[in-house]
XYZ file of C-alpha atoms in Angstrom:
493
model
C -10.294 20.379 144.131
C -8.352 21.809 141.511
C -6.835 18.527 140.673
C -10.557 16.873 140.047
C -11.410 19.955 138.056
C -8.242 19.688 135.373
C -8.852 15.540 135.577
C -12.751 16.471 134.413
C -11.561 19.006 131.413
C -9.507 16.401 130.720
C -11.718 13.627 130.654
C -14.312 15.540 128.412
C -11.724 16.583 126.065
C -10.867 13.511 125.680
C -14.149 12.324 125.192
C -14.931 15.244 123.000
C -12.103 14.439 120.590
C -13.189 10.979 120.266
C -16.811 11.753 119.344
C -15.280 14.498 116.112
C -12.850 11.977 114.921
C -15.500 9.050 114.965
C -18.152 11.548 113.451
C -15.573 12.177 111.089
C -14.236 8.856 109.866
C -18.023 8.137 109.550
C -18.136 10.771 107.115
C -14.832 9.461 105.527
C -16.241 6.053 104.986
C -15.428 4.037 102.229
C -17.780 4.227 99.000
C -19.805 0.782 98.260
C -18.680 -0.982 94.986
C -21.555 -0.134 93.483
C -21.175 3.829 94.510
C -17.454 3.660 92.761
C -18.973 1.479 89.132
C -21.437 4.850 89.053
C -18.516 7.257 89.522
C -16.148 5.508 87.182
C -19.009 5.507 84.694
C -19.516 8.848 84.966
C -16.051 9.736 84.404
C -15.377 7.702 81.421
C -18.490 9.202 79.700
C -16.369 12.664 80.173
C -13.475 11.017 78.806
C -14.987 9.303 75.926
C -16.536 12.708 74.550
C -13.565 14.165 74.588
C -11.905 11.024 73.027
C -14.770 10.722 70.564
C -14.435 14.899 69.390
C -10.272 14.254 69.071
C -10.726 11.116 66.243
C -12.630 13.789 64.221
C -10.116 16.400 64.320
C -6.686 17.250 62.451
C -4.299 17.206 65.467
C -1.156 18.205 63.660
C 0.874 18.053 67.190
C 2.613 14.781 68.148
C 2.626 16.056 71.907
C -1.161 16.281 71.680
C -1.198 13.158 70.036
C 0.540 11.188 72.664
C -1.611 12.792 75.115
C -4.747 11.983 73.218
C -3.232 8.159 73.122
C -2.829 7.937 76.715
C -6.363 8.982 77.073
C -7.836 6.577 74.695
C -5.153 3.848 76.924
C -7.432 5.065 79.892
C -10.700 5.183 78.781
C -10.636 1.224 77.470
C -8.837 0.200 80.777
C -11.781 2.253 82.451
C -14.559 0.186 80.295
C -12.669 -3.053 80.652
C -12.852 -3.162 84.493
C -16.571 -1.408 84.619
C -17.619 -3.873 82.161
C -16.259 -6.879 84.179
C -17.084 -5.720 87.416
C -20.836 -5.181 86.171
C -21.254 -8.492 84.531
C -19.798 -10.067 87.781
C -22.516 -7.715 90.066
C -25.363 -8.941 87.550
C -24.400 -12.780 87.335
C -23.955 -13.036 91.304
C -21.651 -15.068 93.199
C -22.422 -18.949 91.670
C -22.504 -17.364 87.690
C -19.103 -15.750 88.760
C -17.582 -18.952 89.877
C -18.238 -20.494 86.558
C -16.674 -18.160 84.621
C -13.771 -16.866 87.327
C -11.128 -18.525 85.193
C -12.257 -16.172 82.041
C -13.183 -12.652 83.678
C -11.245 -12.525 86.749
C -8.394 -9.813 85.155
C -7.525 -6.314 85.208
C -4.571 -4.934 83.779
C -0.888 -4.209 85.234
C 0.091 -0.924 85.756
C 3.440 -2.312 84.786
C 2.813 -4.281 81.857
C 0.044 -4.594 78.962
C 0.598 -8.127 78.512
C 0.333 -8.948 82.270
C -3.103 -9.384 84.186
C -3.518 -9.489 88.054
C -5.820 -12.066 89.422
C -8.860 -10.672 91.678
C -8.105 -11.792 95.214
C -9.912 -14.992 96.320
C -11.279 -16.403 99.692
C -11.494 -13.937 102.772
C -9.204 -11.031 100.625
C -11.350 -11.044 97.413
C -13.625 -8.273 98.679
C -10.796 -5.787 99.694
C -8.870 -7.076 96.957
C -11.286 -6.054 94.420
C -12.280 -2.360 96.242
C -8.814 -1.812 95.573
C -8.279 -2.823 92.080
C -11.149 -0.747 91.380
C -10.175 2.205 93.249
C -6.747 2.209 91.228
C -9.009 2.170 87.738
C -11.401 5.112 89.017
C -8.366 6.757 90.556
C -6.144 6.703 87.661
C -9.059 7.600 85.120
C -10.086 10.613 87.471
C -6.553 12.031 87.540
C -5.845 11.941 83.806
C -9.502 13.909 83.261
C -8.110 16.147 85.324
C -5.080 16.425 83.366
C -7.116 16.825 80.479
C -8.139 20.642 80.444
C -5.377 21.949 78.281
C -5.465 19.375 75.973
C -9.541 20.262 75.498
C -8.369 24.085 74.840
C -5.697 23.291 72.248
C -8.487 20.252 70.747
C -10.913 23.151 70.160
C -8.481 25.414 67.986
C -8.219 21.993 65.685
C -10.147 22.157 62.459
C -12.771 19.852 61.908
C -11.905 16.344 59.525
C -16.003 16.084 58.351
C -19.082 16.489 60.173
C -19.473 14.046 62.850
C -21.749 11.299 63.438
C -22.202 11.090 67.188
C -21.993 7.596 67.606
C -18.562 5.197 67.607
C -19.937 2.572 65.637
C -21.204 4.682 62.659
C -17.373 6.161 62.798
C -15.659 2.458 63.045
C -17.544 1.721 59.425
C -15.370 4.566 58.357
C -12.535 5.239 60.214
C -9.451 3.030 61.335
C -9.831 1.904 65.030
C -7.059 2.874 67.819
C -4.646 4.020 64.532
C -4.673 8.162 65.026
C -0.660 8.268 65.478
C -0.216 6.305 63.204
C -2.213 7.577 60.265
C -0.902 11.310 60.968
C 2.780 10.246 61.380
C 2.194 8.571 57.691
C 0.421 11.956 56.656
C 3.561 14.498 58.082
C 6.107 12.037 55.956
C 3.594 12.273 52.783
C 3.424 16.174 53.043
C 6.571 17.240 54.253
C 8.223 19.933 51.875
C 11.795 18.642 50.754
C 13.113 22.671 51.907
C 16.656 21.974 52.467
C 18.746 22.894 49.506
C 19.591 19.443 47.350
C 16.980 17.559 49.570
C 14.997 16.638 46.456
C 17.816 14.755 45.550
C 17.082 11.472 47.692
C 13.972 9.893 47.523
C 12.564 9.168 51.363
C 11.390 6.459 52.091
C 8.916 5.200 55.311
C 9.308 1.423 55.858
C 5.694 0.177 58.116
C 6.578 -2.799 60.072
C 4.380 -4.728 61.447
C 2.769 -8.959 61.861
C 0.349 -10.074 59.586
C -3.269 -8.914 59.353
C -2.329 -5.930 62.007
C -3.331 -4.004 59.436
C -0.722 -2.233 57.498
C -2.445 -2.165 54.338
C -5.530 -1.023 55.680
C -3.716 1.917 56.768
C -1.672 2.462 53.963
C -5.060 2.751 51.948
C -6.544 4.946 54.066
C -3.770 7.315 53.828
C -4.324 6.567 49.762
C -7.465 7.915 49.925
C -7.429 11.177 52.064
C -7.811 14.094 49.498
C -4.597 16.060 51.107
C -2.588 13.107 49.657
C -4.327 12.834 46.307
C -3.903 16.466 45.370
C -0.335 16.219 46.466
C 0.980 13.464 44.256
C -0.291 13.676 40.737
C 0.178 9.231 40.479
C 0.179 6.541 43.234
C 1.798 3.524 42.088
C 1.288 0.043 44.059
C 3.253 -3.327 43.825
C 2.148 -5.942 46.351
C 4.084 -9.294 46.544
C 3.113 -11.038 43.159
C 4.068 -8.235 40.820
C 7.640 -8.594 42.683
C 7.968 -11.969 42.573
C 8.819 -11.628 38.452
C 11.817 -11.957 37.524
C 11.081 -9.243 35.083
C 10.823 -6.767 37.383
C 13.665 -4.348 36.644
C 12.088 -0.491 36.970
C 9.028 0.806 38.842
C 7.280 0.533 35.073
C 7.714 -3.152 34.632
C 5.108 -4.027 36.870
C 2.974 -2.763 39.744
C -0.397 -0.585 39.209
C -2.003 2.688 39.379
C -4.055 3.544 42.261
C -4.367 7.151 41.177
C -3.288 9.747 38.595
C -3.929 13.298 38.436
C -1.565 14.768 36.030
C -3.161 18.767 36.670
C -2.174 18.163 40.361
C 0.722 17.431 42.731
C 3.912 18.902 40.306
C 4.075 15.739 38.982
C 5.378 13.747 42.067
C 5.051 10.354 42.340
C 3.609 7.918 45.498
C 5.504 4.397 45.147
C 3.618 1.857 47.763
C 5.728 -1.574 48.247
C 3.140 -4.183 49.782
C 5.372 -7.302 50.448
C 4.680 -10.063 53.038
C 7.757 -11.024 53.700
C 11.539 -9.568 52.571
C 12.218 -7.986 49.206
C 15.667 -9.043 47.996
C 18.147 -6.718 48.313
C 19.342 -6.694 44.886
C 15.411 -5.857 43.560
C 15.352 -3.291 46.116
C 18.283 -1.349 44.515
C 17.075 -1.591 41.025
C 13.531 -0.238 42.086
C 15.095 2.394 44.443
C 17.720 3.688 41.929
C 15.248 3.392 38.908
C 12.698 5.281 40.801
C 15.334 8.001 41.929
C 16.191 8.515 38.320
C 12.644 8.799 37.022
C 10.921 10.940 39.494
C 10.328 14.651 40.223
C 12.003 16.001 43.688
C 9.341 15.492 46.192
C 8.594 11.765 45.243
C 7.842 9.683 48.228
C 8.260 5.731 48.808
C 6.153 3.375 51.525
C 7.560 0.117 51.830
C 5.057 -2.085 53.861
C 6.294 -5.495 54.921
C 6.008 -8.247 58.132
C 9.854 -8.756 57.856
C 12.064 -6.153 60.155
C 15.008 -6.179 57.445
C 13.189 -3.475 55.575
C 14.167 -1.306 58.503
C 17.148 -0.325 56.435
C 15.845 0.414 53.559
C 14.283 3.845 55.311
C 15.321 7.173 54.895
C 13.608 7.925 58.336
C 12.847 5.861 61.329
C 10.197 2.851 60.650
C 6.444 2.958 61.750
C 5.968 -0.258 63.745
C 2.186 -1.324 64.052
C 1.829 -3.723 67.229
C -1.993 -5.779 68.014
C -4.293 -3.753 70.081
C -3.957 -4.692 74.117
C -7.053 -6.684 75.750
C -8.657 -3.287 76.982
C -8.491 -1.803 73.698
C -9.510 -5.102 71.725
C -12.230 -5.639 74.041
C -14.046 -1.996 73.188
C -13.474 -2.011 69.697
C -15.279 -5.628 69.863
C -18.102 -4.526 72.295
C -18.921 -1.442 69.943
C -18.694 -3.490 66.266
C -21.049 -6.421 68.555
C -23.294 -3.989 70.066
C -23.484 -0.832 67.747
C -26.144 1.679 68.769
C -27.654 -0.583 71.395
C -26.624 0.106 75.292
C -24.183 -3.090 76.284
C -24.763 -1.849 80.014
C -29.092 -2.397 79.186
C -28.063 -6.038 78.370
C -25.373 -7.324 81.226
C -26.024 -11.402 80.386
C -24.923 -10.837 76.753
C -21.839 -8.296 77.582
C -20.381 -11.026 79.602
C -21.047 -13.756 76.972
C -19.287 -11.101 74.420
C -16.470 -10.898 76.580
C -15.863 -14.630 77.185
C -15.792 -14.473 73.098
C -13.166 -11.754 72.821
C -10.965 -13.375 75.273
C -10.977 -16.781 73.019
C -10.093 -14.378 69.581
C -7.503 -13.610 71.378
C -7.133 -10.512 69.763
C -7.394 -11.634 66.588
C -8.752 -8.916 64.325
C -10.660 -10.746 61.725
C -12.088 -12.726 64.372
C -13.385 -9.910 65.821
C -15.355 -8.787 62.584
C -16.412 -12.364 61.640
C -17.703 -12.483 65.246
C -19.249 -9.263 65.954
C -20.914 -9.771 62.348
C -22.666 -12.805 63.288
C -23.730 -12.164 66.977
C -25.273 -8.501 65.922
C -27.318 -10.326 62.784
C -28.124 -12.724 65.507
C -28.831 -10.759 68.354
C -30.468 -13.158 71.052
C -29.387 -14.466 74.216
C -29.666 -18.221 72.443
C -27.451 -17.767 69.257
C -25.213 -16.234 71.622
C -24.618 -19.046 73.825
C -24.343 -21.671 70.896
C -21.767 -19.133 69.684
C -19.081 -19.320 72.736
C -19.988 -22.536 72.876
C -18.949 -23.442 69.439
C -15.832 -21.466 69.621
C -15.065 -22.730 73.050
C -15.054 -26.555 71.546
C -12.925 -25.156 68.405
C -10.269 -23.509 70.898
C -10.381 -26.858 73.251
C -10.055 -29.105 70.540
C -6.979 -26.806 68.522
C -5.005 -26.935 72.177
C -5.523 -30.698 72.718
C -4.188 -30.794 69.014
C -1.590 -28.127 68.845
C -0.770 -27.092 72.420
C -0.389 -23.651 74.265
C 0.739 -22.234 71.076
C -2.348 -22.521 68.857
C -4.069 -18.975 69.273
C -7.036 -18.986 67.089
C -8.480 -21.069 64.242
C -8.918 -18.184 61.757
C -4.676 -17.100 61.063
C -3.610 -20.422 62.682
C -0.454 -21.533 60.463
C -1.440 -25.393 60.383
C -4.859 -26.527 59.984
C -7.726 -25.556 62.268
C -10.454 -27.931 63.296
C -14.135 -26.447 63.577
C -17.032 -28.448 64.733
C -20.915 -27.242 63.654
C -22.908 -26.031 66.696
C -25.635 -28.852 65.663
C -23.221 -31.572 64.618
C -24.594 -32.851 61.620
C -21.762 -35.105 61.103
C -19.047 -37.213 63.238
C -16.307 -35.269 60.662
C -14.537 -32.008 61.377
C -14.361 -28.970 59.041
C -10.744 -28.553 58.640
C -9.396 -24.448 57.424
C -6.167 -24.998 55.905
C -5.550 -22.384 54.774
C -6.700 -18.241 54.722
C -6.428 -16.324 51.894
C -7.587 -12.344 50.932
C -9.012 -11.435 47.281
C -9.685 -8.046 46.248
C -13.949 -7.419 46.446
C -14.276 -6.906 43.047
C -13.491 -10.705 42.435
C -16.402 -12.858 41.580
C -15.235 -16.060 43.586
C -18.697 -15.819 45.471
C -20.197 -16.961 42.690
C -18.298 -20.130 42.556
C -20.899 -23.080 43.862
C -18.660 -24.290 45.901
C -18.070 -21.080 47.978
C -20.469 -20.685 51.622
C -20.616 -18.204 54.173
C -19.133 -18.464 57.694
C -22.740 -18.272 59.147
C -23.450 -21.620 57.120
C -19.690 -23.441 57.450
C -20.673 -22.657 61.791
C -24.146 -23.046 62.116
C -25.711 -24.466 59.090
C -27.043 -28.108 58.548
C -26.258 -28.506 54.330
C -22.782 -31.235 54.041
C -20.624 -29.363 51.697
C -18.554 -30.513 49.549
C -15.155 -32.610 50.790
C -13.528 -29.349 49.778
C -15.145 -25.985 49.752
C -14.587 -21.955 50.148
C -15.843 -19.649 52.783
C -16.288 -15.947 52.584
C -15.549 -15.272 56.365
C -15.161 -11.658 55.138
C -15.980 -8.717 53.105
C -14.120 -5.652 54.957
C -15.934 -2.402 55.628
C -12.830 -0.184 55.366
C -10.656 0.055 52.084
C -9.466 -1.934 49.782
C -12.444 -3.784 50.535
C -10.794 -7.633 50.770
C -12.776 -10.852 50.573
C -10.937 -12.624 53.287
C -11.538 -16.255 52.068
C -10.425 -19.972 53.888
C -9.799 -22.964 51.496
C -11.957 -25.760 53.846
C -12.472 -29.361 53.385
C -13.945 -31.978 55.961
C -11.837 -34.638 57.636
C -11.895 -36.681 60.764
C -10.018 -35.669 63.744
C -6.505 -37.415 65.173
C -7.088 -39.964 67.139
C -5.129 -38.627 69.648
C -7.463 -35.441 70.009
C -11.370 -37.446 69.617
C-alpha cells in the first residue's frame, strides 16, 4: 500500500512538473519577426533622440565622444537591418528573390567591410531570427549603457537652437564628422602654456582619399565663430598657388579667408590644401618663413590625400576614412527622403537602397542621387533611375572589371547611357573637376545639368559640361564633369 501511494505522489509530481515547465516555455516563446522589427524600432527611436540632441551640443570630452560614436555605429546598423528586413516583409517572397543578390546583408560583428549572407533553403528562417536578434540585442544593450552618457549630455551647452528634424541639420551640418570636427577645434584653441611653447609652430596634417571630405571639414572649422575670434587672419593655399615656382614665403601666394586685426592677438591660421605631396624642400621654406613671421600661438593645417605629410605634424595626423554601408545608407535615406516617413513608403526604400549599394559609397553620388530622386519623387522616375545606373555600373564592369566602382570619381572614362536612348552613342565623363560657386561656367552654352545629361532627350554637343553639383555645405563647389559622346568598345556592345 505504501509503495502504490509514494509511486502515485510520484507520478503526479511528475506530471505536475511537466505541465509548469510546458506552461512556462509557452510563456518563453520566441517573439515573431514582425514582434522583434516593432521592438528594434522602438529602440532606435530612443537612440536616435539621444543621437540627434548630442550633434547639437559642445561635447568637449573625447571619452563622451567615442561613446557618442559608438552610438551613432549602432543606431545606422539598427536602421540598416530594420530597413532591409521591412522592405523584404513588404515585397514578399518572389520580389525578395529578385533582388536577394542586392539586399541579402547585414554587417559583421568582426569587420565593417565584411557582410554575412542571410541563410538560404530550410535555415533561412532561423538564420534570419537570429541575425536579427543580434541587431535588437546589441542596440538594446548599448541604450542601456547609455544613461550616464544622457546625464553628462545634459550639462553640455547648447551649439544653436535646434531644428528637430535630421535633414534640415544635414543642409547645415557635416554628416557622421563630430570627432573629427572637435579634435580639429581642441588643436585650433589649445593655449601654447608651457614656457617657450610659442616657439614652434604646430602643425595638424588631415589625411585622408579624395572627395572624403577634408576640405569640407576644414571649412567648417573656418567658419565656427570660436575660431574666427581666435585668429585675427586665415590664410589658404590649395594646390595651384603651390605649384609656382615663385612660391618662397607664406606672402608670395595663397589667400585670405579672414582677417580681423581687433581680434585673436594677432595669430595667424595657415591652411595647406594639396592633393597630392608638397615637396619637401617648399615645405621647409613655408614652415620656416611662417615660423619667423608669426605671433606665438600661430597654427598650421596641412590637408592632403598623400600619407607623407604625416611627418610634417607637430601632433599625431587626423585620418578621415569613407563612411561604412550602415552609415552611408542613412545619410542617403535622410538627404532622399527628407521630412517624408521612408517606413510610409516601403517599395521606394528598397529601390533607394538598391541605389546606394551601386554608389558604392560614393559621396557625390549620393547628393547627385538623392537630389534627383527627391525632385522626382514617384515610384516611376525611381525605377528608370536604378535602372539607368544599373546599365552604367554593368556596362563600366564589362569594360573595366571588378575594379571600376562608380562612374562619377572613376579614374578612366565612364560610360553613361540615357534612360530613353535617344541615340546608339554613349556619353563618355572623362574627367571630374570642382570650381568654386561663385564661377560663372553655368553660363557657358555648352554646360547641362545631370538631370538633362541622364534623362533628357536634347543631343548635346560632341563635347559638353555638366553641373552634377552645387554643394549645400561650405565652400560651396560646382562639382563639374568634362563629357563628350562616343561609341562604346566593341568588346563591351
Amino acid at each position: 500500500m505504501e509503495t502504490i501511494f509514494f509511486t502515485t505522489m510520484a507520478e503526479l509530481a511528475t506530471r505536475s512538473m511537466s505541465f509548469l515547465v510546458d506552461r512556462y516555455l509557452k510563456q518563453r516563446a520566441a517573439p515573431t519577426e514582425e514582434e522583434r522589427l516593432r521592438s528594434l524600432q522602438r529602440l532606435l527611436l530612443r537612440l536616435r533622440v539621444v543621437v540627434e540632441e548630442a550633434d547639437v551640443r559642445l561635447i568637449a570630452s573625447q571619452a563622451m565622444l567615442h561613446q557618442l560614436s559608438t552610438l551613432k555605429k549602432e543606431m545606422y546598423r539598427g536602421y540598416y537591418a530594420l530597413d532591409i528586413f521591412s522592405c523584404r516583409a513588404h515585397n514578399g517572397e518572389d520580389r525578395r528573390k529578385d533582388h536577394e543578390a542586392n539586399n541579402s546583408f547585414i554587417p559583421s560583428d568582426f569587420n565593417p567591410a565584411k557582410r554575412v549572407c542571410l541563410f538560404r533553403g530550410n535555415s533561412r528562417g532561423a538564420g534570419q531570427a537570429k541575425l536579427l536578434e543580434q541587431v535588437l540585442g546589441s542596440v538594446r544593450d548599448t541604450i542601456e549603457d547609455m544613461s550616464e552618457f544622457v546625464i553628462f549630455l545634459s550639462r553640455c551647452p547648447r551649439l544653436h537652437r535646434q531644428p528637430y528634424s535630421m535633414h534640415l541639420l544635414l543642409n547645415k551640418c557635416m554628416f557622421g564628422r563630430q570627432m573629427e570636427m572637435e579634435r580639429i577645434m581642441y588643436f585650433l584653441l589649445q593655449e601654447e602654456s608651457a614656457p617657450g611653447a610659442g616657439e614652434d609652430l604646430t602643425v595638424l596634417p588631415i589625411i585622408g582619399p579624395s572627395k572624403v571630405g577634408k576640405s569640407t571639414l576644414i571649412e567648417h572649422a573656418c567658419e565656427d565663430a570660436r575660431v574666427r575670434n581666435h585668429f585675427s587672419q586665415i590664410l589658404c593655399f590649395n594646390s595651384d598657388d603651390l605649384k609656382a615656382e615663385s612660391v618662397e614665403t607664406i606672402r608670395d601666394g595663397g589667400r585670405i579667408k579672414h582677417q580681423n586685426c581687433g581680434m585673436g592677438g594677432g595669430r595667424t591660421l595657415i591652411i595647406i590644401d594639396q592633393l597630392l605631396d608638397i615637396k619637401e624642400s617648399l615645405w621647409k621654406r613655408l614652415y620656416s618663413d611662417a615660423r619667423c613671421g608669426t605671433v606665438s600661438g600661430s597654427k598650421i593645417i596641412v590637408a592632403s590625400r598623400s600619407d607623407k605629410i604625416a611627418s610634417f605634424g607637430t601632433t599625431h595626423p587626423l585620418r578621415l576614412q569613407f563612411f561604412t554601408q550602415e552609415a552611408y545608407w542613412y545619410f542617403f535615406k535622410v538627404r532622399t527622403f527628407g521630412s517624408t516617413s521612408a517606413e510610409d513608403h516601403p517599395e521606394l526604400t528598397t529601390i533607394a537602397m538598391d541605389i546606394a549599394r551601386l554608389l558604392n559609397g560614393c559621396l557625390l553620388g549620393a547628393n547627385i542621387y538623392s537630389g534627383l530622386l527627391k525632385a522626382n519623387f514617384n515610384l516611376r522616375f525611381w525605377r528608370m533611375a536604378l535602372a539607368t545606373l544599373g546599365n552604367i555600373h554593368q556596362k563600366n564592369v564589362l569594360l573595366y572589371g571588378e575594379r571600376f566602382s562608380d562612374a562619377w570619381e572613376y579614374e578612366e572614362p565612364a560610360y553613361l547611357r540615357r534612360a530613353k536612348k535617344t541615340s546608339s552613342e554613349y556619353f563618355v565623363i572623362f574627367s571630374t573637376y570642382q570650381t568654386c560657386s561663385a564661377e560663372t561656367e553655368a553660363e557657358d552654352p555648352k554646360t547641362m545639368s545631370v538631370q538633362d545629361l541622364l534623362f533628357g532627350r536634347v543631343r548635346p554637343p560632341a563635347e559638353f559640361k555638366v553641373r552634377a553639383l552645387t554643394s549645400h555645405l561650405p565652400p560651396h563647389y560646382n562639382y563639374m564633369f568634362n563629357c563628350g559622346m562616343q561609341a562604346l568598345p566593341k568588346r563591351v556592345e
